[in-house]
PDB file of C-alpha atoms in Angstrom:
ATOM      1  CA  MET U   1      -4.297   2.909  11.539  1.00  0.00           C
ATOM      2  CA  LEU U   2      -4.930   0.598  14.501  1.00  0.00           C
ATOM      3  CA  VAL U   3      -2.220  -1.589  15.986  1.00  0.00           C
ATOM      4  CA  ILE U   4      -3.491  -4.408  18.202  1.00  0.00           C
ATOM      5  CA  LYS U   5      -0.599  -4.904  20.591  1.00  0.00           C
ATOM      6  CA  ASP U   6      -2.188  -7.408  22.946  1.00  0.00           C
ATOM      7  CA  VAL U   7      -5.315  -9.474  23.553  1.00  0.00           C
ATOM      8  CA  PHE U   8      -5.277 -10.324  27.237  1.00  0.00           C
ATOM      9  CA  GLU U   9      -7.354 -12.483  29.526  1.00  0.00           C
ATOM     10  CA  ASP U  10      -9.521 -11.089  32.295  1.00  0.00           C
ATOM     11  CA  PRO U  11      -7.146 -10.806  35.286  1.00  0.00           C
ATOM     12  CA  LYS U  12      -9.954 -11.965  37.587  1.00  0.00           C
ATOM     13  CA  LYS U  13     -10.253 -15.222  35.641  1.00  0.00           C
ATOM     14  CA  GLU U  14      -6.505 -15.693  35.696  1.00  0.00           C
ATOM     15  CA  LYS U  15      -6.461 -15.310  39.469  1.00  0.00           C
ATOM     16  CA  LYS U  16      -9.253 -17.838  39.836  1.00  0.00           C
ATOM     17  CA  LYS U  17      -7.387 -20.308  37.650  1.00  0.00           C
ATOM     18  CA  ARG U  18      -4.351 -19.944  39.876  1.00  0.00           C
ATOM     19  CA  LYS U  19      -6.537 -20.226  42.987  1.00  0.00           C
ATOM     20  CA  ILE U  20      -5.239 -17.013  44.454  1.00  0.00           C
ATOM     21  CA  PHE U  21      -7.949 -15.694  46.739  1.00  0.00           C
ATOM     22  CA  LYS U  22      -5.970 -13.811  49.344  1.00  0.00           C
ATOM     23  CA  ASP U  23      -6.532 -10.383  47.816  1.00  0.00           C
ATOM     24  CA  LYS U  24      -9.679  -9.113  46.179  1.00  0.00           C
ATOM     25  CA  PRO U  25      -8.817  -8.707  42.466  1.00  0.00           C
ATOM     26  CA  LYS U  26      -8.867  -5.186  41.156  1.00  0.00           C
ATOM     27  CA  ASP U  27     -11.117  -4.221  38.237  1.00  0.00           C
ATOM     28  CA  ALA U  28      -9.099  -4.118  35.007  1.00  0.00           C
ATOM     29  CA  LYS U  29      -9.804  -1.990  31.966  1.00  0.00           C
ATOM     30  CA  ALA U  30     -11.177  -4.034  29.087  1.00  0.00           C
ATOM     31  CA  LEU U  31      -9.646  -1.645  26.542  1.00  0.00           C
ATOM     32  CA  ILE U  32      -6.346   0.209  26.801  1.00  0.00           C
ATOM     33  CA  ARG U  33      -5.754   2.749  24.040  1.00  0.00           C
ATOM     34  CA  TYR U  34      -2.892   5.155  23.385  1.00  0.00           C
ATOM     35  CA  THR U  35      -1.373   7.052  20.448  1.00  0.00           C
ATOM     36  CA  ASP U  36       1.912   7.133  18.558  1.00  0.00           C
ATOM     37  CA  TYR U  37       2.948   8.893  15.347  1.00  0.00           C
ATOM     38  CA  PHE U  38       4.788   8.185  12.099  1.00  0.00           C
ATOM     39  CA  ASN U  39       5.227  10.730   9.334  1.00  0.00           C
ATOM     40  CA  SER U  40       3.481  13.135  11.728  1.00  0.00           C
ATOM     41  CA  LYS U  41       0.304  11.046  11.406  1.00  0.00           C
ATOM     42  CA  PRO U  42      -1.283   9.371  14.430  1.00  0.00           C
ATOM     43  CA  PHE U  43      -1.819   5.663  14.770  1.00  0.00           C
ATOM     44  CA  TYR U  44      -3.553   4.044  17.704  1.00  0.00           C
ATOM     45  CA  ILE U  45      -2.315   1.148  19.810  1.00  0.00           C
ATOM     46  CA  LEU U  46      -4.866  -1.089  21.499  1.00  0.00           C
ATOM     47  CA  GLU U  47      -4.734  -3.725  24.186  1.00  0.00           C
ATOM     48  CA  ILE U  48      -8.057  -5.543  24.433  1.00  0.00           C
ATOM     49  CA  GLU U  49      -9.478  -8.026  26.894  1.00  0.00           C
ATOM     50  CA  ARG U  50     -10.393 -11.209  25.005  1.00  0.00           C
ATOM     51  CA  ASP U  51     -13.937 -11.330  26.403  1.00  0.00           C
ATOM     52  CA  TYR U  52     -14.478  -7.760  25.187  1.00  0.00           C
ATOM     53  CA  LEU U  53     -13.669  -8.483  21.513  1.00  0.00           C
ATOM     54  CA  ASN U  54     -17.289  -9.146  20.569  1.00  0.00           C
ATOM     55  CA  SER U  55     -18.661  -6.109  22.368  1.00  0.00           C
ATOM     56  CA  GLU U  56     -20.570  -3.530  20.333  1.00  0.00           C
ATOM     57  CA  ARG U  57     -17.919  -0.880  21.013  1.00  0.00           C
ATOM     58  CA  ILE U  58     -15.028  -3.002  19.714  1.00  0.00           C
ATOM     59  CA  GLN U  59     -16.976  -4.235  16.695  1.00  0.00           C
ATOM     60  CA  LYS U  60     -17.796  -0.644  15.716  1.00  0.00           C
ATOM     61  CA  LEU U  61     -14.164   0.330  16.164  1.00  0.00           C
ATOM     62  CA  LEU U  62     -12.936  -2.556  14.013  1.00  0.00           C
ATOM     63  CA  SER U  63     -15.470  -1.742  11.311  1.00  0.00           C
ATOM     64  CA  ALA U  64     -14.392   1.900  11.262  1.00  0.00           C
ATOM     65  CA  TYR U  65     -10.749   0.875  10.701  1.00  0.00           C
ATOM     66  CA  LYS U  66     -11.388  -2.088   8.422  1.00  0.00           C
ATOM     67  CA  GLY U  67      -8.350  -2.630   6.189  1.00  0.00           C
ATOM     68  CA  ARG U  68      -6.202  -0.408   8.424  1.00  0.00           C
ATOM     69  CA  ILE U  69      -5.617  -2.821  11.309  1.00  0.00           C
ATOM     70  CA  VAL U  70      -2.364  -4.668  12.036  1.00  0.00           C
ATOM     71  CA  LEU U  71      -1.435  -7.081  14.796  1.00  0.00           C
ATOM     72  CA  ASN U  72       1.370  -7.998  17.082  1.00  0.00           C
ATOM     73  CA  GLU U  73       2.744 -11.182  15.467  1.00  0.00           C
ATOM     74  CA  ILE U  74       1.913 -13.253  18.542  1.00  0.00           C
ATOM     75  CA  ILE U  75      -1.841 -12.608  18.143  1.00  0.00           C
ATOM     76  CA  SER U  76      -3.903 -15.033  16.051  1.00  0.00           C
ATOM     77  CA  GLN U  77      -5.071 -13.412  12.826  1.00  0.00           C
ATOM     78  CA  GLU U  78      -8.290 -15.420  13.005  1.00  0.00           C
ATOM     79  CA  LEU U  79      -9.518 -13.156  15.804  1.00  0.00           C
ATOM     80  CA  PHE U  80      -9.549 -10.208  13.386  1.00  0.00           C
ATOM     81  CA  GLU U  81     -10.203 -11.946  10.088  1.00  0.00           C
ATOM     82  CA  GLY U  82     -11.656  -9.606   7.488  1.00  0.00           C
ATOM     83  CA  TYR U  83     -10.403  -6.449   9.207  1.00  0.00           C
ATOM     84  CA  LEU U  84      -6.633  -6.603   8.663  1.00  0.00           C
ATOM     85  CA  PHE U  85      -4.396  -4.474   6.473  1.00  0.00           C
ATOM     86  CA  ASN U  86      -3.612  -6.280   3.213  1.00  0.00           C
ATOM     87  CA  ALA U  87       0.026  -5.984   2.147  1.00  0.00           C
ATOM     88  CA  THR U  88      -0.368  -8.115  -1.001  1.00  0.00           C
ATOM     89  CA  ASP U  89      -0.020  -5.295  -3.540  1.00  0.00           C
ATOM     90  CA  TYR U  90       3.151  -4.021  -1.877  1.00  0.00           C
ATOM     91  CA  PHE U  91       4.624  -7.548  -1.791  1.00  0.00           C
ATOM     92  CA  LEU U  92       3.792  -7.936  -5.486  1.00  0.00           C
ATOM     93  CA  ARG U  93       5.597  -4.691  -6.283  1.00  0.00           C
ATOM     94  CA  ALA U  94       8.675  -5.993  -4.440  1.00  0.00           C
ATOM     95  CA  LEU U  95       8.478  -9.237  -6.405  1.00  0.00           C
ATOM     96  CA  LEU U  96       8.120  -7.445  -9.752  1.00  0.00           C
ATOM     97  CA  SER U  97      11.094  -5.233  -8.890  1.00  0.00           C
ATOM     98  CA  SER U  98      13.143  -8.353  -8.167  1.00  0.00           C
ATOM     99  CA  LEU U  99      12.041  -9.814 -11.507  1.00  0.00           C
ATOM    100  CA  ALA U 100      13.141  -6.668 -13.352  1.00  0.00           C
ATOM    101  CA  ASN U 101      16.534  -6.846 -11.628  1.00  0.00           C
ATOM    102  CA  LYS U 102      16.917 -10.497 -12.643  1.00  0.00           C
ATOM    103  CA  ILE U 103      16.083  -9.722 -16.273  1.00  0.00           C
ATOM    104  CA  LYS U 104      18.576  -6.852 -16.372  1.00  0.00           C
ATOM    105  CA  PHE U 105      21.245  -9.185 -14.997  1.00  0.00           C
ATOM    106  CA  GLU U 106      20.507 -12.007 -17.444  1.00  0.00           C
ATOM    107  CA  LYS U 107      20.256  -9.640 -20.457  1.00  0.00           C
ATOM    108  CA  ASN U 108      18.931 -12.285 -22.849  1.00  0.00           C
ATOM    109  CA  ILE U 109      15.249 -12.352 -21.919  1.00  0.00           C
ATOM    110  CA  ARG U 110      13.041 -11.705 -24.934  1.00  0.00           C
ATOM    111  CA  SER U 111       9.573 -12.691 -23.723  1.00  0.00           C
ATOM    112  CA  ILE U 112       7.646 -12.723 -20.475  1.00  0.00           C
ATOM    113  CA  CYS U 113       4.193 -13.889 -19.393  1.00  0.00           C
ATOM    114  CA  ILE U 114       2.584 -12.789 -16.136  1.00  0.00           C
ATOM    115  CA  LYS U 115      -0.538 -14.480 -14.804  1.00  0.00           C
ATOM    116  CA  TYR U 116      -2.760 -12.941 -12.140  1.00  0.00           C
ATOM    117  CA  TYR U 117      -6.435 -12.657 -11.306  1.00  0.00           C
ATOM    118  CA  LYS U 118      -6.510  -8.871 -11.728  1.00  0.00           C
ATOM    119  CA  VAL U 119      -4.631  -6.211 -13.674  1.00  0.00           C
ATOM    120  CA  LEU U 120      -1.659  -4.771 -11.821  1.00  0.00           C
ATOM    121  CA  ILE U 121      -0.872  -1.192 -12.765  1.00  0.00           C
ATOM    122  CA  CYS U 122       2.284   0.057 -11.063  1.00  0.00           C
ATOM    123  CA  GLU U 123       5.678   1.442 -12.033  1.00  0.00           C
ATOM    124  CA  GLU U 124       7.329  -1.917 -11.385  1.00  0.00           C
ATOM    125  CA  ILE U 125       5.295  -3.629 -14.088  1.00  0.00           C
ATOM    126  CA  PHE U 126       5.868  -0.749 -16.502  1.00  0.00           C
ATOM    127  CA  GLU U 127       9.589  -1.272 -15.913  1.00  0.00           C
ATOM    128  CA  LEU U 128       9.177  -4.880 -17.061  1.00  0.00           C
ATOM    129  CA  VAL U 129       7.368  -3.759 -20.199  1.00  0.00           C
ATOM    130  CA  LYS U 130      10.174  -1.295 -20.855  1.00  0.00           C
ATOM    131  CA  ILE U 131      12.952  -3.896 -20.735  1.00  0.00           C
ATOM    132  CA  VAL U 132      11.030  -6.835 -22.276  1.00  0.00           C
ATOM    133  CA  ARG U 133       8.937  -5.638 -25.193  1.00  0.00           C
ATOM    134  CA  ASN U 134       7.438  -9.083 -25.852  1.00  0.00           C
ATOM    135  CA  PHE U 135       5.020  -8.879 -22.924  1.00  0.00           C
ATOM    136  CA  HIS U 136       2.028 -11.155 -22.302  1.00  0.00           C
ATOM    137  CA  TYR U 137      -0.637 -10.929 -19.598  1.00  0.00           C
ATOM    138  CA  GLU U 138      -2.849 -13.810 -18.480  1.00  0.00           C
ATOM    139  CA  VAL U 139      -5.731 -11.905 -16.942  1.00  0.00           C
ATOM    140  CA  GLU U 140      -9.431 -11.319 -17.463  1.00  0.00           C
ATOM    141  CA  ALA U 141      -9.974  -8.573 -20.040  1.00  0.00           C
ATOM    142  CA  ASP U 142     -11.640  -5.456 -18.641  1.00  0.00           C
ATOM    143  CA  ASP U 143     -11.397  -1.653 -18.758  1.00  0.00           C
ATOM    144  CA  LYS U 144      -8.217  -1.684 -16.660  1.00  0.00           C
ATOM    145  CA  ILE U 145      -6.350  -3.977 -19.021  1.00  0.00           C
ATOM    146  CA  GLU U 146      -7.248  -1.700 -21.924  1.00  0.00           C
ATOM    147  CA  MET U 147      -5.968   1.253 -19.926  1.00  0.00           C
ATOM    148  CA  PHE U 148      -2.768  -0.666 -19.182  1.00  0.00           C
ATOM    149  CA  LYS U 149      -2.271  -1.619 -22.837  1.00  0.00           C
ATOM    150  CA  ASN U 150      -2.817   1.965 -23.965  1.00  0.00           C
ATOM    151  CA  GLU U 151      -0.332   3.263 -21.391  1.00  0.00           C
ATOM    152  CA  CYS U 152       2.310   0.731 -22.492  1.00  0.00           C
ATOM    153  CA  PHE U 153       1.886   1.758 -26.101  1.00  0.00           C
ATOM    154  CA  ALA U 154       1.975   5.471 -25.235  1.00  0.00           C
ATOM    155  CA  ARG U 155       5.160   5.095 -23.147  1.00  0.00           C
ATOM    156  CA  TYR U 156       7.155   2.541 -25.105  1.00  0.00           C
ATOM    157  CA  GLY U 157       5.302   1.754 -28.317  1.00  0.00           C
ATOM    158  CA  THR U 158       4.770  -1.775 -26.954  1.00  0.00           C
ATOM    159  CA  PHE U 159       1.747  -3.912 -27.799  1.00  0.00           C
ATOM    160  CA  VAL U 160       0.781  -6.033 -24.784  1.00  0.00           C
ATOM    161  CA  SER U 161      -0.972  -9.286 -25.657  1.00  0.00           C
ATOM    162  CA  VAL U 162      -3.705 -10.608 -23.366  1.00  0.00           C
ATOM    163  CA  GLY U 163      -4.972 -14.184 -23.277  1.00  0.00           C
ATOM    164  CA  TRP U 164      -4.712 -17.632 -21.688  1.00  0.00           C
ATOM    165  CA  TYR U 165      -1.664 -19.597 -22.707  1.00  0.00           C
ATOM    166  CA  ASN U 166      -1.546 -22.528 -20.237  1.00  0.00           C
ATOM    167  CA  THR U 167       2.074 -23.239 -21.032  1.00  0.00           C
ATOM    168  CA  VAL U 168       5.426 -22.158 -19.694  1.00  0.00           C
ATOM    169  CA  GLU U 169       7.609 -23.250 -22.587  1.00  0.00           C
ATOM    170  CA  CYS U 170       6.502 -20.473 -24.941  1.00  0.00           C
ATOM    171  CA  PHE U 171       8.165 -17.724 -22.900  1.00  0.00           C
ATOM    172  CA  ASP U 172      11.606 -17.012 -21.506  1.00  0.00           C
ATOM    173  CA  ILE U 173       9.912 -16.139 -18.207  1.00  0.00           C
ATOM    174  CA  TYR U 174       6.527 -17.312 -16.936  1.00  0.00           C
ATOM    175  CA  ILE U 175       5.233 -16.395 -13.482  1.00  0.00           C
ATOM    176  CA  ASP U 176       1.854 -16.905 -11.834  1.00  0.00           C
ATOM    177  CA  LEU U 177       1.612 -14.183  -9.197  1.00  0.00           C
ATOM    178  CA  SER U 178      -1.461 -15.767  -7.629  1.00  0.00           C
ATOM    179  CA  GLN U 179       0.950 -18.402  -6.244  1.00  0.00           C
ATOM    180  CA  MET U 180       2.916 -15.848  -4.230  1.00  0.00           C
ATOM    181  CA  SER U 181       3.483 -17.046  -0.665  1.00  0.00           C
ATOM    182  CA  GLU U 182       2.618 -15.052   2.454  1.00  0.00           C
ATOM    183  CA  ASP U 183       6.235 -13.911   2.808  1.00  0.00           C
ATOM    184  CA  GLY U 184       6.400 -12.681  -0.797  1.00  0.00           C
ATOM    185  CA  LYS U 185       8.272 -15.360  -2.761  1.00  0.00           C
ATOM    186  CA  CYS U 186       6.863 -16.999  -5.868  1.00  0.00           C
ATOM    187  CA  GLU U 187       7.477 -19.884  -8.220  1.00  0.00           C
ATOM    188  CA  ILE U 188       8.918 -18.826 -11.582  1.00  0.00           C
ATOM    189  CA  TYR U 189       9.742 -20.626 -14.815  1.00  0.00           C
ATOM    190  CA  PHE U 190      12.959 -19.375 -16.362  1.00  0.00           C
ATOM    191  CA  LYS U 191      13.306 -20.734 -19.883  1.00  0.00           C
ATOM    192  CA  GLY U 192      11.142 -23.684 -18.880  1.00  0.00           C
ATOM    193  CA  LYS U 193      13.003 -24.470 -15.668  1.00  0.00           C
ATOM    194  CA  ARG U 194      11.213 -24.086 -12.369  1.00  0.00           C
ATOM    195  CA  GLY U 195      12.718 -21.861  -9.686  1.00  0.00           C
ATOM    196  CA  LEU U 196      11.853 -19.451  -6.899  1.00  0.00           C
ATOM    197  CA  LEU U 197      11.831 -15.671  -7.109  1.00  0.00           C
ATOM    198  CA  TYR U 198      12.313 -13.702  -3.896  1.00  0.00           C
ATOM    199  CA  PRO U 199      11.143 -10.116  -3.355  1.00  0.00           C
ATOM    200  CA  ASP U 200      13.479  -7.154  -3.674  1.00  0.00           C
ATOM    201  CA  ASN U 201      15.043  -6.629  -0.220  1.00  0.00           C
ATOM    202  CA  SER U 202      15.193  -2.858  -0.730  1.00  0.00           C
ATOM    203  CA  TYR U 203      11.393  -2.797  -0.239  1.00  0.00           C
ATOM    204  CA  PHE U 204      11.862  -4.064   3.309  1.00  0.00           C
ATOM    205  CA  GLU U 205      14.570  -1.819   4.687  1.00  0.00           C
ATOM    206  CA  VAL U 206      13.750  -0.621   8.193  1.00  0.00           C
ATOM    207  CA  ASP U 207      13.511   3.120   8.846  1.00  0.00           C
ATOM    208  CA  ASP U 208      12.467   5.050  11.967  1.00  0.00           C
ATOM    209  CA  ASN U 209       8.766   4.753  11.142  1.00  0.00           C
ATOM    210  CA  VAL U 210       8.958   0.980  10.718  1.00  0.00           C
ATOM    211  CA  ARG U 211      10.900   0.713  13.987  1.00  0.00           C
ATOM    212  CA  LYS U 212       7.948   2.300  15.782  1.00  0.00           C
ATOM    213  CA  LEU U 213       5.677  -0.448  14.469  1.00  0.00           C
ATOM    214  CA  LEU U 214       8.219  -3.151  15.330  1.00  0.00           C
ATOM    215  CA  LYS U 215       8.130  -1.869  18.895  1.00  0.00           C
ATOM    216  CA  TYR U 216       4.508  -3.033  19.083  1.00  0.00           C
ATOM    217  CA  GLY U 217       5.245  -6.462  17.598  1.00  0.00           C
ATOM    218  CA  VAL U 218       4.200  -5.768  13.998  1.00  0.00           C
ATOM    219  CA  ASN U 219       5.849  -7.998  11.383  1.00  0.00           C
ATOM    220  CA  LYS U 220       8.756  -6.196   9.665  1.00  0.00           C
ATOM    221  CA  LYS U 221       7.511  -6.737   6.115  1.00  0.00           C
ATOM    222  CA  ILE U 222       3.999  -5.647   7.039  1.00  0.00           C
ATOM    223  CA  GLY U 223       5.451  -2.557   8.710  1.00  0.00           C
ATOM    224  CA  CYS U 224       7.417  -1.682   5.561  1.00  0.00           C
ATOM    225  CA  ALA U 225       4.271  -2.086   3.476  1.00  0.00           C
ATOM    226  CA  ILE U 226       2.310   0.211   5.776  1.00  0.00           C
ATOM    227  CA  CYS U 227       5.020   2.864   5.674  1.00  0.00           C
ATOM    228  CA  GLU U 228       5.604   2.268   1.937  1.00  0.00           C
ATOM    229  CA  ILE U 229       9.386   2.263   2.121  1.00  0.00           C
ATOM    230  CA  LYS U 230       9.255   2.263  -1.676  1.00  0.00           C
ATOM    231  CA  LYS U 231       6.605   4.735  -2.750  1.00  0.00           C
ATOM    232  CA  ALA U 232       4.134   3.662  -5.425  1.00  0.00           C
TER     233      ALA U 232
END
């Protein structure tokens, strides 16, 4: 895992901008790298000079850690687009957990439809199948959906229906997970009425490992996803 703590300007340029010429500027390192640990595993913290970002060395480093790079929140994500850690699946698990909690509280939910562009297979969605046996999935049919359907039947004797329904009124709960926001909330239709569903807060509780990432400016929710506060 790489943590980009800072992208800094060339100190020589900064001194020229400020018109400070009294002292000869010292050469600065274009890359500062050090190591920290969580769960006894190393992660690397980088501070990079902006003009050095496109160098061959940095591009090779980013490629080697593609998908395992996180940023200090003050750094523009556009600088590292395509290389960053994707917390979407973890956020979806937190949202599905929140949905299960809502259904348990309401106790009168008999049908649910979930729409997404790919099949989600995780314990949180199996929990939904367990408590709402009338389960519908709006997703492209493929080998994974067949595997999911077979697992639901093997665990609970539940037949999962798959198709495109294009309506919210047919189900007690309808949610399109592709509409989830960056911070993990999502529009939901509860018995035809529109509302917002927020992720389960227990997925974003800060422990000692997350605190280490916060120290370098990493977003709290991203840090929790990296450390998987709730194991898959």
